[in-house]
Amino acid sequence: MAIKPTLKNLFFDKEFEEKVKFLQNIPIFEGLNKGALGKITGIIYSKKYAADEIIFEEGKVGKALFIVSSGEVAIHKATGENDSKILAKLGPGSFFGEMALLEELPRSATAKTTQETTLFLIYKVKFDWFMERDPRVGLKVIFNLAKVLSARLRETSEFFAKTL
Amino acid sequence: MSNKTYKIIGLILVICAAIWLLFSIRSILMPFVISAVLAYLLSPLLGILETKGLKRIISVLILYSVFLIVFLGSAVLLLPQIFREVSVLSSNIPEYTRNIKGSIYSLQLNIENKYPIIKQKGIIDDSLKNAESFLNEKTAQIPQYLAEAFSMLSLFVLIPFITFFFLLEGRTGIDFVFQKIPSRYTETILSLICEIDEVLGNFFRGQFIESSCVGVLSMIGLLILGVDYAVIIGIIAGLANMIPYLGPFAGTVPALIVGFIKFQNISIMIKIIAMFSIVQFIDNNIIQPIILSHGVNLHPVTVIFSIMAGAQVAGVIGMFLAVPVVCIIKATFLIIVRRKDLI
């Protein structure tokens, strides 16, 4: 019967379903069920950026984690007064600025869009608030975040080991 | 002057113009302010429904249905009692006035017999005449106050209507503003929104739950003590409790007056004060720690000053909104101080 999908369309938000599906594939939300991801959507802000727009600059205090929903972001590192080097190009599903969820310190690189991009933002204060109210889910996210940082540290160590 | 200085001056002028405009139209702001506060209080409940995947309109309708049932249930239980108490109060005022006059007259006779010099100077007569004219003037205004209170009933229709749209469109409005913020200020503005949200959320939700508990506890306490109009006084005590520090005292006064009129002795006043002290003790040591309403983090002197300033600017509504406004100013100031790249 077609009544079930009709009722679902009437009562349930399609955009929400898509957002939850998208978040399921982000490494820091790995292992979270639909209910937990639903709660996470409550602390996520979405913002559209034009092409070649600076998201944040190196040296400025970071307060949020960014997830690329659509488009592309380039991470630049200053190499001289007017020079910079692109460290990475991040597409949909990638995230950056994750250190800001742990501590408010100056950003180590500049993030800039290469095309029209939509980003999801999670702000530290909101995440702290979420951790207090739902420590079980919060702990899982922090654990995933620690795994991501550990993997990145290992990659950096291996890179330096090769250059020596 | 640099471009930056022009921007700062422009921003200050816009803020001043907005404050002036709000001040000029303050008489019509009340239903909008109450609706905004209600929408703010209800938004976490809406959030719970939305995180289950329900559409916003469906979530708002569910919330409204639940509140309609709760409101109608409370109205069925409480309104007859409130109307009964108001009608008994208005018919008893002449008797209360006679009782008070009688008590004061016997007290006057006692004092004047003991100290004849007071009678010779006519001190009590003069004071009584002044007090009587003051009381006559004020009691004559009671029907007018009641009429004003009932005219506020129209707000009961207006407020749910405005709140509905605030709940439905609130998030869209914030998202619209958020999209318009230049990207380099996004983190700063977002941090400002989140910090203000945190502080205001703590304050409003905390005050609402706390005041409801204080109102119910006061009502029960007054019923136990046998004080008349326990429901009305309980509601007044609960509402007054929304104003930090000064509220609890304001809530005690009507109970003391009614208690003294009925029982004509000091012991009931001591009992009422003790009862309100116990309620405040429970509030401070049990309710507040549970609901984390200490989140505003303002010095008591700052709170009292802001409440008095709020009263001067916008009366009762100003007293209620003074603390959240100071919290917003404080959060904004701290963000500006921490982030020099705001402008």
XYZ file of C-alpha atoms in Angstrom:
507
model
C 0.000 0.000 0.000
C 1.202 3.516 -0.792
C -0.132 4.970 2.430
C 3.075 4.387 4.432
C 5.399 6.426 2.150
C 2.741 9.159 1.903
C 2.508 9.406 5.691
C 6.312 9.345 5.948
C 6.560 12.233 3.474
C 3.889 14.106 5.386
C 5.417 13.771 8.848
C 9.152 13.213 8.339
C 11.777 15.633 7.073
C 13.579 14.347 3.960
C 16.463 16.789 4.435
C 17.011 15.407 7.944
C 17.176 11.832 6.604
C 19.752 12.886 4.007
C 21.824 14.716 6.623
C 21.845 11.672 8.924
C 22.869 9.395 6.012
C 25.672 11.835 5.138
C 26.943 11.995 8.733
C 27.011 8.170 8.996
C 29.962 8.154 6.582
C 32.034 10.747 8.490
C 34.837 8.991 10.472
C 34.256 11.017 13.680
C 30.634 9.809 13.798
C 31.525 6.174 13.070
C 29.491 3.635 15.040
C 26.753 6.098 16.051
C 23.183 4.952 15.507
C 20.483 6.983 13.743
C 19.130 8.391 17.026
C 22.567 9.650 18.114
C 23.213 11.144 14.675
C 19.805 12.821 14.883
C 20.925 14.465 18.131
C 24.194 15.568 16.467
C 22.201 17.330 13.703
C 20.754 19.544 16.438
C 24.168 21.162 17.052
C 25.200 21.464 13.406
C 24.992 24.735 11.464
C 25.129 24.827 7.686
C 26.711 27.634 5.657
C 27.225 28.232 1.949
C 30.513 29.736 0.751
C 31.273 31.267 -2.650
C 34.277 30.078 -4.695
C 37.707 31.336 -3.491
C 36.304 32.470 -0.155
C 38.501 32.259 2.954
C 36.859 30.089 5.638
C 39.485 30.790 8.291
C 42.983 32.162 8.362
C 46.189 30.745 9.805
C 46.923 32.228 13.231
C 43.298 33.104 14.063
C 41.757 31.321 17.056
C 39.716 28.310 15.968
C 36.349 27.616 17.555
C 34.647 25.213 15.169
C 34.981 21.953 13.260
C 34.044 22.055 9.567
C 32.634 19.198 7.472
C 32.486 19.556 3.683
C 28.913 18.819 2.601
C 29.424 19.743 -1.061
C 32.120 21.538 -3.056
C 35.843 21.629 -2.305
C 38.157 23.265 0.236
C 41.909 23.799 -0.112
C 44.123 23.913 2.983
C 46.991 26.392 2.569
C 50.105 26.775 4.699
C 52.094 30.004 4.553
C 55.660 29.390 3.372
C 56.798 32.987 3.144
C 55.370 36.490 3.539
C 53.260 36.253 0.365
C 53.675 32.591 -0.518
C 51.661 29.606 0.534
C 51.582 25.921 -0.278
C 48.478 23.811 -0.706
C 48.653 20.963 1.801
C 45.423 19.217 0.846
C 42.236 19.512 -1.148
C 39.154 18.253 0.659
C 35.929 17.078 -0.967
C 32.476 16.086 0.335
C 32.641 13.993 3.514
C 36.050 15.405 4.559
C 36.417 17.439 7.711
C 38.966 19.913 9.034
C 39.596 22.171 12.039
C 38.836 19.249 14.376
C 41.431 20.434 16.932
C 39.082 23.345 17.712
C 36.685 20.894 19.383
C 39.394 20.104 21.919
C 41.014 23.490 22.564
C 40.793 27.088 21.376
C 44.201 27.637 19.786
C 45.372 29.544 16.675
C 44.681 27.704 13.399
C 47.780 26.057 11.906
C 46.711 26.656 8.275
C 44.321 28.686 6.105
C 41.181 27.101 4.622
C 39.814 28.445 1.332
C 37.088 27.221 -1.005
C 38.033 26.362 -4.580
C 34.398 26.315 -5.794
C 30.949 27.019 -4.384
C 30.896 24.984 -1.181
C 28.476 24.085 1.600
C 29.964 23.335 5.004
C 28.552 21.945 8.244
C 29.913 23.648 11.360
C 30.076 22.310 14.897
C 31.023 24.958 17.406
C 33.051 24.029 20.518
C 30.623 25.560 23.053
C 27.720 23.632 21.492
C 29.749 20.414 21.447
C 30.750 20.880 25.125
C 27.085 21.469 25.948
C 26.161 18.303 24.008
C 28.857 16.297 25.857
C 27.383 17.365 29.210
C 23.872 16.334 28.199
C 24.738 13.145 26.336
C 28.149 11.917 27.552
C 27.672 8.466 25.989
C 27.437 9.830 22.429
C 29.927 12.633 23.218
C 32.512 10.111 24.432
C 32.088 8.053 21.275
C 32.703 11.162 19.117
C 35.779 12.110 21.180
C 37.073 8.522 20.881
C 36.626 8.655 17.078
C 38.307 12.063 17.019
C 41.272 10.651 18.984
C 41.555 7.807 16.432
C 41.586 10.310 13.541
C 44.233 12.476 15.248
C 46.326 9.407 16.057
C 46.191 8.293 12.398
C 47.214 11.786 11.251
C 50.087 11.842 13.758
C 51.261 8.458 12.487
C 51.137 9.725 8.875
C 53.142 12.828 9.828
C 55.739 10.740 11.689
C 56.098 8.412 8.702
C 56.457 11.433 6.377
C 59.202 12.931 8.557
C 60.914 9.550 8.851
C 61.073 9.366 5.037
C 62.517 12.891 4.717
C 65.321 12.181 7.209
C 39.999 58.182 10.207
C 40.588 54.634 9.030
C 37.999 52.400 7.400
C 37.907 50.303 10.579
C 37.020 53.354 12.731
C 34.133 54.226 10.368
C 32.852 50.650 10.677
C 32.984 50.816 14.487
C 31.168 54.190 14.560
C 28.590 52.863 12.062
C 27.989 49.759 14.168
C 27.576 51.808 17.369
C 25.121 54.173 15.604
C 23.048 51.243 14.291
C 22.931 49.656 17.787
C 21.920 53.021 19.362
C 19.197 53.531 16.714
C 17.868 50.003 17.328
C 17.782 50.584 21.120
C 16.028 53.952 20.636
C 13.459 52.380 18.307
C 12.752 49.525 20.751
C 12.470 52.013 23.624
C 9.996 54.156 21.619
C 7.707 51.211 20.886
C 8.142 49.492 24.265
C 4.425 49.757 25.102
C 3.526 47.282 22.334
C 6.519 45.024 22.813
C 5.172 42.957 25.715
C 3.347 40.196 23.751
C 6.320 39.891 21.386
C 8.832 39.682 24.234
C 6.735 37.084 26.106
C 6.275 35.101 22.866
C 10.010 35.222 22.135
C 10.781 33.980 25.666
C 8.161 31.215 25.357
C 9.493 30.171 21.948
C 12.953 30.105 23.461
C 11.774 27.974 26.389
C 9.976 25.551 24.085
C 12.702 25.263 21.438
C 14.597 22.403 23.221
C 11.376 20.337 23.272
C 10.957 21.117 19.594
C 14.589 20.065 19.083
C 13.871 16.660 20.673
C 11.013 16.052 18.220
C 13.073 17.317 15.272
C 16.010 15.037 16.073
C 13.556 12.142 15.626
C 13.252 13.311 12.018
C 9.828 14.975 12.275
C 9.111 18.039 10.131
C 9.219 21.342 12.011
C 5.536 22.134 11.402
C 4.537 18.669 12.687
C 6.788 19.106 15.753
C 5.230 22.527 16.500
C 1.700 21.111 16.112
C 2.469 18.181 18.439
C 3.972 20.574 20.987
C 0.956 22.892 20.756
C -1.468 19.982 21.152
C 0.346 18.770 24.294
C 0.432 22.284 25.741
C -3.199 22.873 24.880
C -4.160 19.754 26.836
C -1.924 20.762 29.786
C -3.196 24.361 29.686
C -6.856 23.361 29.476
C -6.331 20.805 32.248
C -4.701 23.431 34.491
C -7.415 25.952 33.600
C -10.175 23.487 34.509
C -8.464 22.807 37.840
C -7.227 26.288 38.779
C -9.452 28.912 37.096
C -12.607 28.253 39.181
C -10.503 28.527 42.360
C -8.850 31.763 41.115
C -12.225 33.350 40.185
C -13.665 32.262 43.535
C -10.714 33.803 45.406
C -10.931 37.060 43.400
C -14.694 37.421 43.995
C -14.322 36.593 47.723
C -11.454 39.105 47.957
C -13.436 41.913 46.321
C -16.515 41.275 48.518
C -14.375 41.020 51.671
C -12.400 44.241 51.179
C -14.855 46.444 53.219
C -14.822 43.910 56.068
C -11.016 43.723 56.011
C -10.832 47.521 56.095
C -13.167 47.577 59.142
C -11.094 44.867 60.870
C -7.855 46.733 60.266
C -9.411 49.991 61.505
C -10.682 48.192 64.634
C -7.285 46.634 65.357
C -5.477 49.924 64.865
C -8.026 51.772 67.061
C -7.572 49.326 69.957
C -3.795 49.541 69.528
C -4.059 53.363 69.555
C -6.107 53.316 72.775
C -3.562 51.032 74.455
C -0.591 53.170 73.448
C -2.292 56.469 74.336
C -3.313 55.136 77.775
C 0.271 54.158 78.486
C 1.841 57.318 77.023
C -0.625 60.274 77.301
C 1.867 62.644 75.640
C 1.235 60.880 72.313
C -2.478 61.725 72.627
C -1.728 65.348 73.525
C 0.445 65.798 70.428
C -2.094 63.968 68.211
C 0.750 61.949 66.604
C -1.320 58.800 66.021
C -4.383 60.730 64.776
C -2.304 62.570 62.177
C -0.532 59.380 61.073
C -3.837 57.511 60.844
C -5.442 60.245 58.766
C -2.526 60.131 56.334
C -2.549 56.321 56.208
C -6.337 56.242 55.775
C -6.336 58.667 52.864
C -3.506 56.676 51.259
C -5.351 53.372 51.744
C -8.650 54.810 50.471
C -6.902 56.042 47.380
C -5.218 52.666 46.771
C -8.230 50.449 47.574
C -10.360 52.578 45.234
C -7.914 51.606 42.492
C -8.203 47.826 43.101
C -11.116 47.309 40.658
C -9.113 49.248 38.068
C -6.055 46.994 38.633
C -8.260 43.904 38.300
C -9.822 45.288 35.099
C -6.321 45.865 33.699
C -5.349 42.322 34.649
C -8.389 40.931 32.839
C -7.683 43.057 29.756
C -4.372 41.209 29.693
C -6.392 38.062 29.040
C -6.477 39.180 25.386
C -2.755 38.434 25.402
C -3.650 34.766 25.930
C -4.916 34.747 22.357
C -2.181 36.920 20.882
C 0.816 35.265 22.573
C 0.206 31.657 21.364
C -0.360 33.051 17.854
C 2.960 34.970 17.789
C 4.804 32.128 19.587
C 3.614 29.698 16.893
C 5.327 31.749 14.176
C 8.449 32.312 16.267
C 8.741 28.541 16.745
C 8.009 27.776 13.120
C 10.244 30.408 11.531
C 12.806 31.052 14.294
C 15.451 28.656 13.013
C 14.931 29.835 9.399
C 15.457 33.429 10.544
C 18.687 32.556 12.364
C 19.892 30.535 9.344
C 19.115 33.487 7.030
C 21.201 35.849 9.193
C 23.935 33.198 9.462
C 24.165 32.877 5.652
C 24.573 36.660 5.311
C 27.512 36.895 7.731
C 30.832 37.425 5.891
C 32.820 34.175 6.132
C 35.732 35.664 8.078
C 33.344 36.590 10.917
C 31.435 33.302 10.853
C 33.310 31.653 13.717
C 33.132 34.808 15.851
C 29.418 35.404 15.251
C 28.679 31.705 15.699
C 30.602 31.708 18.971
C 28.614 34.782 20.062
C 25.280 33.137 19.147
C 26.217 29.895 20.931
C 27.487 31.615 24.081
C 24.430 33.896 24.306
C 22.206 30.881 23.643
C 23.940 28.969 26.444
C 23.600 31.822 28.962
C 20.024 32.764 28.005
C 18.972 29.126 27.869
C 20.310 28.551 31.379
C 18.632 31.699 32.646
C 15.157 31.433 31.099
C 14.680 27.696 31.442
C 16.165 27.768 34.945
C 13.982 30.681 36.050
C 10.857 29.116 34.555
C 11.296 25.719 36.259
C 12.486 27.314 39.497
C 9.577 29.787 39.621
C 7.033 27.047 38.910
C 8.451 24.985 41.796
C 8.489 28.012 44.130
C 4.887 28.872 43.145
C 3.627 25.334 43.824
C 5.586 25.004 47.101
C 4.335 28.414 48.316
C 0.770 27.437 47.413
C 1.046 24.177 49.401
C 2.680 25.999 52.348
C -0.060 28.651 52.442
C -2.793 26.004 52.241
C -1.196 24.173 55.198
C -1.053 27.447 57.190
C -4.696 28.126 56.301
C -3.970 31.493 54.651
C -6.744 32.638 52.272
C -6.167 33.079 48.520
C -3.346 30.505 48.555
C -3.641 29.875 44.782
C -3.426 33.556 43.785
C -0.617 34.288 46.261
C 1.242 31.141 45.110
C 1.015 32.297 41.488
C 2.205 35.817 42.493
C 5.113 34.301 44.487
C 6.062 32.119 41.507
C 5.919 35.014 39.030
C 7.811 37.349 41.388
C 10.495 34.692 41.814
C 11.424 35.197 38.137
C 13.052 38.468 39.227
C 16.304 37.431 40.950
C 16.976 38.536 44.556
C 14.074 41.012 44.802
C 11.350 38.591 43.677
C 11.207 36.332 46.758
C 10.575 39.371 49.014
C 7.870 40.691 46.682
C 6.148 37.301 46.842
C 6.087 37.261 50.658
C 4.362 40.642 51.124
C 0.818 39.733 49.873
C 0.871 36.564 51.999
C 1.850 38.573 55.101
C -0.935 41.125 54.520
C -3.639 38.491 53.923
C -2.395 36.355 56.837
C -2.405 39.307 59.240
C -5.890 40.414 58.149
C -7.319 36.931 58.726
C -5.562 35.887 61.931
C -4.867 39.339 63.478
C -1.679 38.166 65.205
C 2.073 38.273 64.795
C 2.627 34.508 65.088
C 1.007 33.852 61.674
C 3.391 36.398 60.131
C 6.358 34.564 61.668
C 4.959 31.274 60.338
C 4.517 32.766 56.836
C 8.073 34.177 56.849
C 9.377 30.786 58.076
C 7.403 28.997 55.339
C 8.780 31.284 52.585
C 12.296 30.890 54.035
C 11.929 27.080 53.837
C 10.710 27.424 50.229
C 13.742 29.609 49.406
C 16.041 27.132 51.184
C 14.632 24.265 49.083
C 14.918 26.448 45.973
C 18.554 27.450 46.629
C 19.835 24.081 47.829
C 17.806 21.509 45.918
C 16.050 23.007 42.875
C 18.769 25.401 41.641
C 21.637 22.863 41.757
C 19.478 20.361 39.836
C 18.497 22.731 37.030
C 21.892 24.520 36.854
C 20.363 27.983 36.907
C 23.528 29.503 38.353
C 24.797 29.733 34.771
C 24.418 33.503 34.436
C 27.615 34.057 36.436
C 26.934 37.709 37.368
C 27.840 39.452 40.623
C 24.799 39.960 42.918
C 25.361 43.759 42.900
C 25.352 43.750 39.083
C 22.107 41.749 39.114
C 20.385 44.120 41.588
C 21.618 47.197 39.695
C 20.425 45.814 36.352
C 16.996 44.899 37.781
C 16.562 48.428 39.185
C 17.708 49.943 35.893
C 15.301 47.616 34.018
C 12.437 48.714 36.278
C 13.275 52.365 35.601
C 13.363 51.843 31.816
C 10.486 49.422 31.170
C 8.688 48.585 34.436
C 7.979 44.960 35.378
C 8.930 43.569 31.967
C 12.190 45.539 32.230
C 12.915 43.925 35.624
C 12.385 40.483 34.118
C 14.520 41.150 31.035
C 17.296 43.117 32.765
C 19.473 40.116 33.685
C 19.347 38.393 30.256
C 20.166 41.718 28.550
C 23.188 42.211 30.844
C 24.235 38.596 30.086
C 24.096 39.320 26.340
C 26.172 42.505 26.822
C 28.693 40.575 28.952
C 29.004 37.691 26.436
C 29.413 40.166 23.542
C 32.007 42.165 25.454
C 34.021 39.038 26.315
C 33.982 37.867 22.682
C 35.145 41.324 21.486
C 37.925 41.394 24.087
C 39.057 37.840 23.233
C 38.710 38.254 19.462
C 40.274 41.528 18.307
C 39.452 40.614 14.694
C 35.689 40.998 15.231
C 35.503 44.275 13.288
